[in-house]
């Protein structure tokens, strides 16, 4: 992509409404624009990141054996009356009336709809277990939408739902998702700490939240220092991990059994990027999701639900990785892998060297604008692509370009061919 043609409205000034780094940087780097309180448009640069996050989440769900489907955003109020949540959900639910005066709503989550789909289509225990998921926009009329996409009213969620014949099966599904979450966050380049949680409006007995550590996190977290040691290792030892103490500030009790001694107890702030629930037959019983068991008797299925805040993750990853100049993307979610800077657009030799690199780099944003070098450097640091290749008249004359790592700031001069060899792997 040529920057001269790209729709990338960057901002020099810090937007006054943004209180935290990720919100400021997403606005400044031309990723998002607010359209109403807590409702955002994703501009091309932001959408690329969102899609990359979504794809990693999708791949790990697929690997875990979950199957993707797509349910609508608009749901019928009657469905939610079956579970009793239509009244219970309160003001956070956006309620809509259609032209026939039928009550509808913009889905804040999908337990009811997936239970209906299951109940209408699955008859026998032989079809179990099943884990179904979708990646879809949700709406929750939050009292205080804030921090940009981190607490929006409209947001993108990956939500999975498991169906099993009995508790043992449901627990296996829960563990499968628990594992998939650890792998997902690891692939995204962050440590997410699973902690025992409160089940809130979803209901249930077994539930974990996954928190990315960041100073601006909304929740206080208390956890065993051994997490940091385990996270540094390559393979994740689930058994070891699940025995460690980790609680958010609402549930932390310094006097409870199992709390590590003060020198082993870490306090930090966390961003909740995932939340998983086992809730047994809460919805299946209320809505009649029943299969025939091995002995022909009807069995009410055991369920769980598993959410990841996909759009929240875009902000959370920036909170976890930025500096005073801008965003620092890891390669797996970066909108482009390389930013190519032409220091003298219009100079025939520099243009030719850049065009050649641009043609051969598969994921490259080429700054071909007629701008000062300082502006180009600042913009490239702001948008945070992992690699920068800088091409100027002196370098071209000497047969070298400069390769810079955004994360470390390290710069090396080398031939264009060596730079290409390093960047195309
Ligand atoms: N049905 C369950 C699991 S599928 C559920 O809705 N869980 S949840 O309420 O915890 O939401 C799942 C994830 O969505 C959260 O962990 C969080 O990362 C994200 N999320 C929740 N509310 C918002 C919001 N207002 N803005 C952005 N992301 C949100």
PDB file of C-alpha atoms in Angstrom, residues 82-325:
ATOM      1  CA  UNK A  82     -37.862 -18.174  27.912  1.00  0.00           C
ATOM      2  CA  UNK A  83     -34.686 -17.927  29.974  1.00  0.00           C
ATOM      3  CA  UNK A  84     -36.041 -15.161  32.186  1.00  0.00           C
ATOM      4  CA  UNK A  85     -33.251 -12.799  31.210  1.00  0.00           C
ATOM      5  CA  UNK A  86     -35.382 -10.330  29.218  1.00  0.00           C
ATOM      6  CA  UNK A  87     -36.443  -8.573  32.391  1.00  0.00           C
ATOM      7  CA  UNK A  88     -33.352  -9.438  34.412  1.00  0.00           C
ATOM      8  CA  UNK A  89     -30.891  -7.827  31.992  1.00  0.00           C
ATOM      9  CA  UNK A  90     -32.084  -4.291  32.731  1.00  0.00           C
ATOM     10  CA  UNK A  91     -30.931  -1.117  31.050  1.00  0.00           C
ATOM     11  CA  UNK A  92     -27.786  -2.586  29.554  1.00  0.00           C
ATOM     12  CA  UNK A  93     -29.923  -4.257  26.894  1.00  0.00           C
ATOM     13  CA  UNK A  94     -30.780  -2.185  23.839  1.00  0.00           C
ATOM     14  CA  UNK A  95     -34.442  -2.874  23.148  1.00  0.00           C
ATOM     15  CA  UNK A  96     -35.917  -2.334  19.703  1.00  0.00           C
ATOM     16  CA  UNK A  97     -39.482  -2.462  18.331  1.00  0.00           C
ATOM     17  CA  UNK A  98     -39.998  -3.481  14.683  1.00  0.00           C
ATOM     18  CA  UNK A  99     -42.733  -2.192  12.317  1.00  0.00           C
ATOM     19  CA  UNK A 100     -45.131  -4.912  13.506  1.00  0.00           C
ATOM     20  CA  UNK A 101     -44.621  -3.838  17.105  1.00  0.00           C
ATOM     21  CA  UNK A 102     -42.650  -6.974  17.842  1.00  0.00           C
ATOM     22  CA  UNK A 103     -40.106  -6.592  20.602  1.00  0.00           C
ATOM     23  CA  UNK A 104     -36.557  -7.215  19.492  1.00  0.00           C
ATOM     24  CA  UNK A 105     -33.148  -6.514  20.980  1.00  0.00           C
ATOM     25  CA  UNK A 106     -29.546  -6.056  19.895  1.00  0.00           C
ATOM     26  CA  UNK A 107     -27.794  -9.098  21.360  1.00  0.00           C
ATOM     27  CA  UNK A 108     -25.490  -8.449  24.352  1.00  0.00           C
ATOM     28  CA  UNK A 109     -24.539 -12.179  24.273  1.00  0.00           C
ATOM     29  CA  UNK A 110     -25.965 -15.354  22.716  1.00  0.00           C
ATOM     30  CA  UNK A 111     -26.721 -18.108  25.258  1.00  0.00           C
ATOM     31  CA  UNK A 112     -30.447 -18.066  24.419  1.00  0.00           C
ATOM     32  CA  UNK A 113     -30.062 -18.095  20.639  1.00  0.00           C
ATOM     33  CA  UNK A 114     -27.496 -20.896  20.571  1.00  0.00           C
ATOM     34  CA  UNK A 115     -29.612 -22.945  22.997  1.00  0.00           C
ATOM     35  CA  UNK A 116     -32.580 -22.550  20.646  1.00  0.00           C
ATOM     36  CA  UNK A 117     -30.490 -23.657  17.660  1.00  0.00           C
ATOM     37  CA  UNK A 118     -29.225 -26.655  19.598  1.00  0.00           C
ATOM     38  CA  UNK A 119     -32.633 -27.655  20.944  1.00  0.00           C
ATOM     39  CA  UNK A 120     -34.247 -27.489  17.485  1.00  0.00           C
ATOM     40  CA  UNK A 121     -31.534 -29.514  15.755  1.00  0.00           C
ATOM     41  CA  UNK A 122     -29.846 -31.997  18.074  1.00  0.00           C
ATOM     42  CA  UNK A 123     -31.719 -35.087  19.236  1.00  0.00           C
ATOM     43  CA  UNK A 124     -29.218 -37.695  20.423  1.00  0.00           C
ATOM     44  CA  UNK A 125     -26.315 -37.977  22.833  1.00  0.00           C
ATOM     45  CA  UNK A 126     -24.352 -39.417  19.875  1.00  0.00           C
ATOM     46  CA  UNK A 127     -23.995 -35.890  18.480  1.00  0.00           C
ATOM     47  CA  UNK A 128     -22.234 -34.693  21.641  1.00  0.00           C
ATOM     48  CA  UNK A 129     -19.936 -33.087  22.601  1.00  0.00           C
ATOM     49  CA  UNK A 130     -20.260 -29.933  20.496  1.00  0.00           C
ATOM     50  CA  UNK A 131     -18.563 -26.558  20.821  1.00  0.00           C
ATOM     51  CA  UNK A 132     -19.984 -23.855  18.536  1.00  0.00           C
ATOM     52  CA  UNK A 133     -18.730 -20.290  18.259  1.00  0.00           C
ATOM     53  CA  UNK A 134     -19.122 -17.065  16.349  1.00  0.00           C
ATOM     54  CA  UNK A 135     -17.351 -13.740  16.110  1.00  0.00           C
ATOM     55  CA  UNK A 136     -20.028 -11.081  16.096  1.00  0.00           C
ATOM     56  CA  UNK A 137     -20.801  -7.536  17.222  1.00  0.00           C
ATOM     57  CA  UNK A 138     -22.556  -7.140  20.531  1.00  0.00           C
ATOM     58  CA  UNK A 139     -24.284  -4.164  22.104  1.00  0.00           C
ATOM     59  CA  UNK A 140     -24.366  -3.373  25.801  1.00  0.00           C
ATOM     60  CA  UNK A 141     -25.635   0.006  26.874  1.00  0.00           C
ATOM     61  CA  UNK A 142     -22.834   0.513  29.387  1.00  0.00           C
ATOM     62  CA  UNK A 143     -23.449   3.318  31.913  1.00  0.00           C
ATOM     63  CA  UNK A 144     -19.954   4.656  31.383  1.00  0.00           C
ATOM     64  CA  UNK A 145     -18.474   3.728  28.006  1.00  0.00           C
ATOM     65  CA  UNK A 146     -14.833   4.806  28.181  1.00  0.00           C
ATOM     66  CA  UNK A 147     -11.263   4.136  27.176  1.00  0.00           C
ATOM     67  CA  UNK A 148     -12.221   3.869  23.495  1.00  0.00           C
ATOM     68  CA  UNK A 149     -12.735   0.309  22.290  1.00  0.00           C
ATOM     69  CA  UNK A 150     -11.815  -1.102  25.700  1.00  0.00           C
ATOM     70  CA  UNK A 151     -15.231  -0.403  27.168  1.00  0.00           C
ATOM     71  CA  UNK A 152     -17.449   0.303  24.219  1.00  0.00           C
ATOM     72  CA  UNK A 153     -21.175  -0.069  23.832  1.00  0.00           C
ATOM     73  CA  UNK A 154     -20.847  -1.843  20.487  1.00  0.00           C
ATOM     74  CA  UNK A 155     -17.956  -4.311  20.531  1.00  0.00           C
ATOM     75  CA  UNK A 156     -16.723  -7.411  18.751  1.00  0.00           C
ATOM     76  CA  UNK A 157     -16.746 -10.632  20.761  1.00  0.00           C
ATOM     77  CA  UNK A 158     -15.793 -14.205  20.070  1.00  0.00           C
ATOM     78  CA  UNK A 159     -18.292 -16.300  21.972  1.00  0.00           C
ATOM     79  CA  UNK A 160     -18.275 -20.093  22.123  1.00  0.00           C
ATOM     80  CA  UNK A 161     -20.865 -22.412  23.627  1.00  0.00           C
ATOM     81  CA  UNK A 162     -20.313 -26.015  24.691  1.00  0.00           C
ATOM     82  CA  UNK A 163     -22.895 -28.809  24.929  1.00  0.00           C
ATOM     83  CA  UNK A 164     -22.210 -32.039  26.826  1.00  0.00           C
ATOM     84  CA  UNK A 165     -24.119 -34.990  28.182  1.00  0.00           C
ATOM     85  CA  UNK A 166     -22.822 -34.783  31.750  1.00  0.00           C
ATOM     86  CA  UNK A 167     -20.664 -32.808  34.161  1.00  0.00           C
ATOM     87  CA  UNK A 168     -17.460 -34.718  33.308  1.00  0.00           C
ATOM     88  CA  UNK A 169     -17.925 -33.902  29.628  1.00  0.00           C
ATOM     89  CA  UNK A 170     -18.707 -30.270  30.389  1.00  0.00           C
ATOM     90  CA  UNK A 171     -15.577 -30.012  32.501  1.00  0.00           C
ATOM     91  CA  UNK A 172     -13.493 -31.409  29.620  1.00  0.00           C
ATOM     92  CA  UNK A 173     -14.977 -28.814  27.264  1.00  0.00           C
ATOM     93  CA  UNK A 174     -14.203 -26.121  29.839  1.00  0.00           C
ATOM     94  CA  UNK A 175     -10.598 -27.292  30.068  1.00  0.00           C
ATOM     95  CA  UNK A 176     -10.313 -27.434  26.285  1.00  0.00           C
ATOM     96  CA  UNK A 177     -11.389 -23.796  26.044  1.00  0.00           C
ATOM     97  CA  UNK A 178      -9.209 -22.797  29.014  1.00  0.00           C
ATOM     98  CA  UNK A 179      -6.210 -24.241  27.154  1.00  0.00           C
ATOM     99  CA  UNK A 180      -7.204 -22.662  23.852  1.00  0.00           C
ATOM    100  CA  UNK A 181      -7.366 -19.276  25.613  1.00  0.00           C
ATOM    101  CA  UNK A 182      -3.869 -19.586  27.040  1.00  0.00           C
ATOM    102  CA  UNK A 183      -2.573 -20.486  23.576  1.00  0.00           C
ATOM    103  CA  UNK A 184      -4.490 -17.646  21.934  1.00  0.00           C
ATOM    104  CA  UNK A 185      -3.103 -14.995  24.268  1.00  0.00           C
ATOM    105  CA  UNK A 186       0.392 -16.423  24.043  1.00  0.00           C
ATOM    106  CA  UNK A 187       0.206 -16.220  20.230  1.00  0.00           C
ATOM    107  CA  UNK A 188      -0.933 -12.618  20.549  1.00  0.00           C
ATOM    108  CA  UNK A 189       2.301 -11.987  22.429  1.00  0.00           C
ATOM    109  CA  UNK A 190       0.816 -11.252  25.854  1.00  0.00           C
ATOM    110  CA  UNK A 191       0.573 -13.024  29.184  1.00  0.00           C
ATOM    111  CA  UNK A 192      -3.023 -13.400  30.255  1.00  0.00           C
ATOM    112  CA  UNK A 193      -3.518 -14.563  33.809  1.00  0.00           C
ATOM    113  CA  UNK A 194      -6.542 -16.807  34.402  1.00  0.00           C
ATOM    114  CA  UNK A 195      -8.265 -16.029  37.661  1.00  0.00           C
ATOM    115  CA  UNK A 196     -11.266 -17.387  39.441  1.00  0.00           C
ATOM    116  CA  UNK A 197     -14.116 -15.018  38.852  1.00  0.00           C
ATOM    117  CA  UNK A 198     -17.626 -13.945  39.604  1.00  0.00           C
ATOM    118  CA  UNK A 199     -20.224 -15.110  37.094  1.00  0.00           C
ATOM    119  CA  UNK A 200     -22.435 -11.980  37.090  1.00  0.00           C
ATOM    120  CA  UNK A 201     -25.335 -11.877  34.611  1.00  0.00           C
ATOM    121  CA  UNK A 202     -24.308 -15.092  32.814  1.00  0.00           C
ATOM    122  CA  UNK A 203     -24.655 -17.261  35.952  1.00  0.00           C
ATOM    123  CA  UNK A 204     -22.737 -20.393  36.841  1.00  0.00           C
ATOM    124  CA  UNK A 205     -20.422 -22.096  39.262  1.00  0.00           C
ATOM    125  CA  UNK A 206     -17.057 -22.588  37.547  1.00  0.00           C
ATOM    126  CA  UNK A 207     -15.709 -19.432  35.928  1.00  0.00           C
ATOM    127  CA  UNK A 208     -12.383 -17.772  35.072  1.00  0.00           C
ATOM    128  CA  UNK A 209     -11.445 -14.339  33.808  1.00  0.00           C
ATOM    129  CA  UNK A 210      -8.290 -13.842  31.725  1.00  0.00           C
ATOM    130  CA  UNK A 211      -6.433 -10.617  32.444  1.00  0.00           C
ATOM    131  CA  UNK A 212      -3.614  -8.938  30.554  1.00  0.00           C
ATOM    132  CA  UNK A 213      -1.450  -6.975  32.950  1.00  0.00           C
ATOM    133  CA  UNK A 214      -1.329  -3.231  32.264  1.00  0.00           C
ATOM    134  CA  UNK A 215      -1.110  -0.186  34.509  1.00  0.00           C
ATOM    135  CA  UNK A 216      -4.349   1.212  33.108  1.00  0.00           C
ATOM    136  CA  UNK A 217      -6.331  -1.990  33.708  1.00  0.00           C
ATOM    137  CA  UNK A 218      -9.771  -1.546  35.225  1.00  0.00           C
ATOM    138  CA  UNK A 219      -9.400  -4.321  37.801  1.00  0.00           C
ATOM    139  CA  UNK A 220      -6.880  -4.867  40.549  1.00  0.00           C
ATOM    140  CA  UNK A 221      -5.399  -8.366  40.466  1.00  0.00           C
ATOM    141  CA  UNK A 222      -3.555 -10.414  43.057  1.00  0.00           C
ATOM    142  CA  UNK A 223      -1.513 -13.368  41.906  1.00  0.00           C
ATOM    143  CA  UNK A 224       1.260 -15.785  42.753  1.00  0.00           C
ATOM    144  CA  UNK A 225       4.665 -14.642  41.481  1.00  0.00           C
ATOM    145  CA  UNK A 226       5.087 -18.149  40.017  1.00  0.00           C
ATOM    146  CA  UNK A 227       2.828 -17.052  37.121  1.00  0.00           C
ATOM    147  CA  UNK A 228       5.599 -14.842  35.809  1.00  0.00           C
ATOM    148  CA  UNK A 229       8.034 -17.735  36.017  1.00  0.00           C
ATOM    149  CA  UNK A 230       5.636 -20.150  34.273  1.00  0.00           C
ATOM    150  CA  UNK A 231       4.713 -17.614  31.604  1.00  0.00           C
ATOM    151  CA  UNK A 232       8.358 -17.150  30.694  1.00  0.00           C
ATOM    152  CA  UNK A 233       8.580 -20.844  29.799  1.00  0.00           C
ATOM    153  CA  UNK A 234       7.559 -22.116  26.387  1.00  0.00           C
ATOM    154  CA  UNK A 235       5.005 -24.840  27.006  1.00  0.00           C
ATOM    155  CA  UNK A 236       2.207 -23.986  29.394  1.00  0.00           C
ATOM    156  CA  UNK A 237       1.798 -26.359  32.306  1.00  0.00           C
ATOM    157  CA  UNK A 238      -1.933 -26.113  32.860  1.00  0.00           C
ATOM    158  CA  UNK A 239      -1.988 -28.232  35.969  1.00  0.00           C
ATOM    159  CA  UNK A 240       0.686 -26.151  37.633  1.00  0.00           C
ATOM    160  CA  UNK A 241      -0.996 -22.961  36.500  1.00  0.00           C
ATOM    161  CA  UNK A 242      -4.477 -23.829  37.697  1.00  0.00           C
ATOM    162  CA  UNK A 243      -3.227 -24.515  41.223  1.00  0.00           C
ATOM    163  CA  UNK A 244      -1.763 -21.042  41.631  1.00  0.00           C
ATOM    164  CA  UNK A 245      -3.523 -18.272  43.474  1.00  0.00           C
ATOM    165  CA  UNK A 246      -5.017 -15.507  41.291  1.00  0.00           C
ATOM    166  CA  UNK A 247      -8.018 -13.329  42.169  1.00  0.00           C
ATOM    167  CA  UNK A 248      -9.346  -9.942  41.177  1.00  0.00           C
ATOM    168  CA  UNK A 249      -9.792  -7.245  43.815  1.00  0.00           C
ATOM    169  CA  UNK A 250     -13.475  -8.055  44.343  1.00  0.00           C
ATOM    170  CA  UNK A 251     -12.752 -11.658  45.307  1.00  0.00           C
ATOM    171  CA  UNK A 252      -9.291 -11.349  46.881  1.00  0.00           C
ATOM    172  CA  UNK A 253      -9.256 -12.119  50.596  1.00  0.00           C
ATOM    173  CA  UNK A 254      -5.787 -11.746  52.176  1.00  0.00           C
ATOM    174  CA  UNK A 255      -6.769 -14.172  54.933  1.00  0.00           C
ATOM    175  CA  UNK A 256      -8.129 -16.955  52.712  1.00  0.00           C
ATOM    176  CA  UNK A 257      -6.314 -20.287  52.588  1.00  0.00           C
ATOM    177  CA  UNK A 258      -3.955 -20.623  49.619  1.00  0.00           C
ATOM    178  CA  UNK A 259      -2.938 -16.943  49.517  1.00  0.00           C
ATOM    179  CA  UNK A 260       0.835 -16.858  48.951  1.00  0.00           C
ATOM    180  CA  UNK A 261       3.067 -15.123  51.529  1.00  0.00           C
ATOM    181  CA  UNK A 262       3.589 -11.367  50.964  1.00  0.00           C
ATOM    182  CA  UNK A 263       6.929 -11.816  49.180  1.00  0.00           C
ATOM    183  CA  UNK A 264       5.279 -14.224  46.666  1.00  0.00           C
ATOM    184  CA  UNK A 265       2.048 -12.249  46.177  1.00  0.00           C
ATOM    185  CA  UNK A 266       2.049  -9.776  43.305  1.00  0.00           C
ATOM    186  CA  UNK A 267      -0.411  -6.922  42.942  1.00  0.00           C
ATOM    187  CA  UNK A 268      -1.063  -5.431  39.534  1.00  0.00           C
ATOM    188  CA  UNK A 269      -3.787  -4.010  37.343  1.00  0.00           C
ATOM    189  CA  UNK A 270      -5.399  -6.097  34.632  1.00  0.00           C
ATOM    190  CA  UNK A 271      -7.545  -5.783  31.528  1.00  0.00           C
ATOM    191  CA  UNK A 272     -10.148  -8.518  31.238  1.00  0.00           C
ATOM    192  CA  UNK A 273      -9.794  -9.892  27.711  1.00  0.00           C
ATOM    193  CA  UNK A 274     -11.586 -13.197  28.209  1.00  0.00           C
ATOM    194  CA  UNK A 275     -14.175 -14.759  30.466  1.00  0.00           C
ATOM    195  CA  UNK A 276     -15.315 -18.387  30.538  1.00  0.00           C
ATOM    196  CA  UNK A 277     -18.259 -19.956  32.335  1.00  0.00           C
ATOM    197  CA  UNK A 278     -19.601 -23.385  33.153  1.00  0.00           C
ATOM    198  CA  UNK A 279     -23.266 -23.024  34.042  1.00  0.00           C
ATOM    199  CA  UNK A 280     -24.650 -26.549  33.817  1.00  0.00           C
ATOM    200  CA  UNK A 281     -28.325 -26.681  32.851  1.00  0.00           C
ATOM    201  CA  UNK A 282     -29.252 -23.057  33.582  1.00  0.00           C
ATOM    202  CA  UNK A 283     -30.345 -22.349  29.994  1.00  0.00           C
ATOM    203  CA  UNK A 284     -30.928 -25.878  28.712  1.00  0.00           C
ATOM    204  CA  UNK A 285     -33.437 -26.574  31.497  1.00  0.00           C
ATOM    205  CA  UNK A 286     -35.321 -23.305  31.117  1.00  0.00           C
ATOM    206  CA  UNK A 287     -35.450 -23.672  27.329  1.00  0.00           C
ATOM    207  CA  UNK A 288     -35.838 -27.428  26.981  1.00  0.00           C
ATOM    208  CA  UNK A 289     -32.526 -28.380  25.339  1.00  0.00           C
ATOM    209  CA  UNK A 290     -32.818 -32.117  25.806  1.00  0.00           C
ATOM    210  CA  UNK A 291     -31.255 -35.093  23.989  1.00  0.00           C
ATOM    211  CA  UNK A 292     -31.996 -38.780  24.334  1.00  0.00           C
ATOM    212  CA  UNK A 293     -29.285 -40.490  26.387  1.00  0.00           C
ATOM    213  CA  UNK A 294     -27.634 -43.916  25.840  1.00  0.00           C
ATOM    214  CA  UNK A 295     -30.546 -45.609  27.655  1.00  0.00           C
ATOM    215  CA  UNK A 296     -33.147 -43.722  25.624  1.00  0.00           C
ATOM    216  CA  UNK A 297     -34.062 -41.470  28.536  1.00  0.00           C
ATOM    217  CA  UNK A 298     -34.135 -37.672  28.004  1.00  0.00           C
ATOM    218  CA  UNK A 299     -31.085 -35.791  29.316  1.00  0.00           C
ATOM    219  CA  UNK A 300     -30.916 -32.021  29.772  1.00  0.00           C
ATOM    220  CA  UNK A 301     -27.575 -30.948  28.309  1.00  0.00           C
ATOM    221  CA  UNK A 302     -24.744 -29.356  30.287  1.00  0.00           C
ATOM    222  CA  UNK A 303     -23.486 -26.058  28.898  1.00  0.00           C
ATOM    223  CA  UNK A 304     -20.693 -23.519  29.148  1.00  0.00           C
ATOM    224  CA  UNK A 305     -19.928 -20.225  27.402  1.00  0.00           C
ATOM    225  CA  UNK A 306     -16.575 -18.718  26.568  1.00  0.00           C
ATOM    226  CA  UNK A 307     -15.980 -15.091  25.542  1.00  0.00           C
ATOM    227  CA  UNK A 308     -13.027 -13.139  24.176  1.00  0.00           C
ATOM    228  CA  UNK A 309     -13.203  -9.375  23.705  1.00  0.00           C
ATOM    229  CA  UNK A 310     -11.784  -9.145  20.180  1.00  0.00           C
ATOM    230  CA  UNK A 311     -12.156  -5.364  19.755  1.00  0.00           C
ATOM    231  CA  UNK A 312     -11.059  -4.789  23.375  1.00  0.00           C
ATOM    232  CA  UNK A 313      -7.901  -6.761  22.584  1.00  0.00           C
ATOM    233  CA  UNK A 314      -6.876  -4.187  19.964  1.00  0.00           C
ATOM    234  CA  UNK A 315      -6.729  -1.591  22.747  1.00  0.00           C
ATOM    235  CA  UNK A 316      -5.307  -3.982  25.326  1.00  0.00           C
ATOM    236  CA  UNK A 317      -2.409  -4.988  23.077  1.00  0.00           C
ATOM    237  CA  UNK A 318      -1.510  -1.324  22.653  1.00  0.00           C
ATOM    238  CA  UNK A 319      -1.694  -0.742  26.420  1.00  0.00           C
ATOM    239  CA  UNK A 320       0.748  -3.618  26.812  1.00  0.00           C
ATOM    240  CA  UNK A 321       3.092  -2.434  24.043  1.00  0.00           C
ATOM    241  CA  UNK A 322       3.745   1.237  23.247  1.00  0.00           C
ATOM    242  CA  UNK A 323       6.190   4.038  24.041  1.00  0.00           C
ATOM    243  CA  UNK A 324       6.091   7.836  23.968  1.00  0.00           C
ATOM    244  CA  UNK A 325       6.411   7.836  20.173  1.00  0.00           C
TER     245      UNK A 325
END
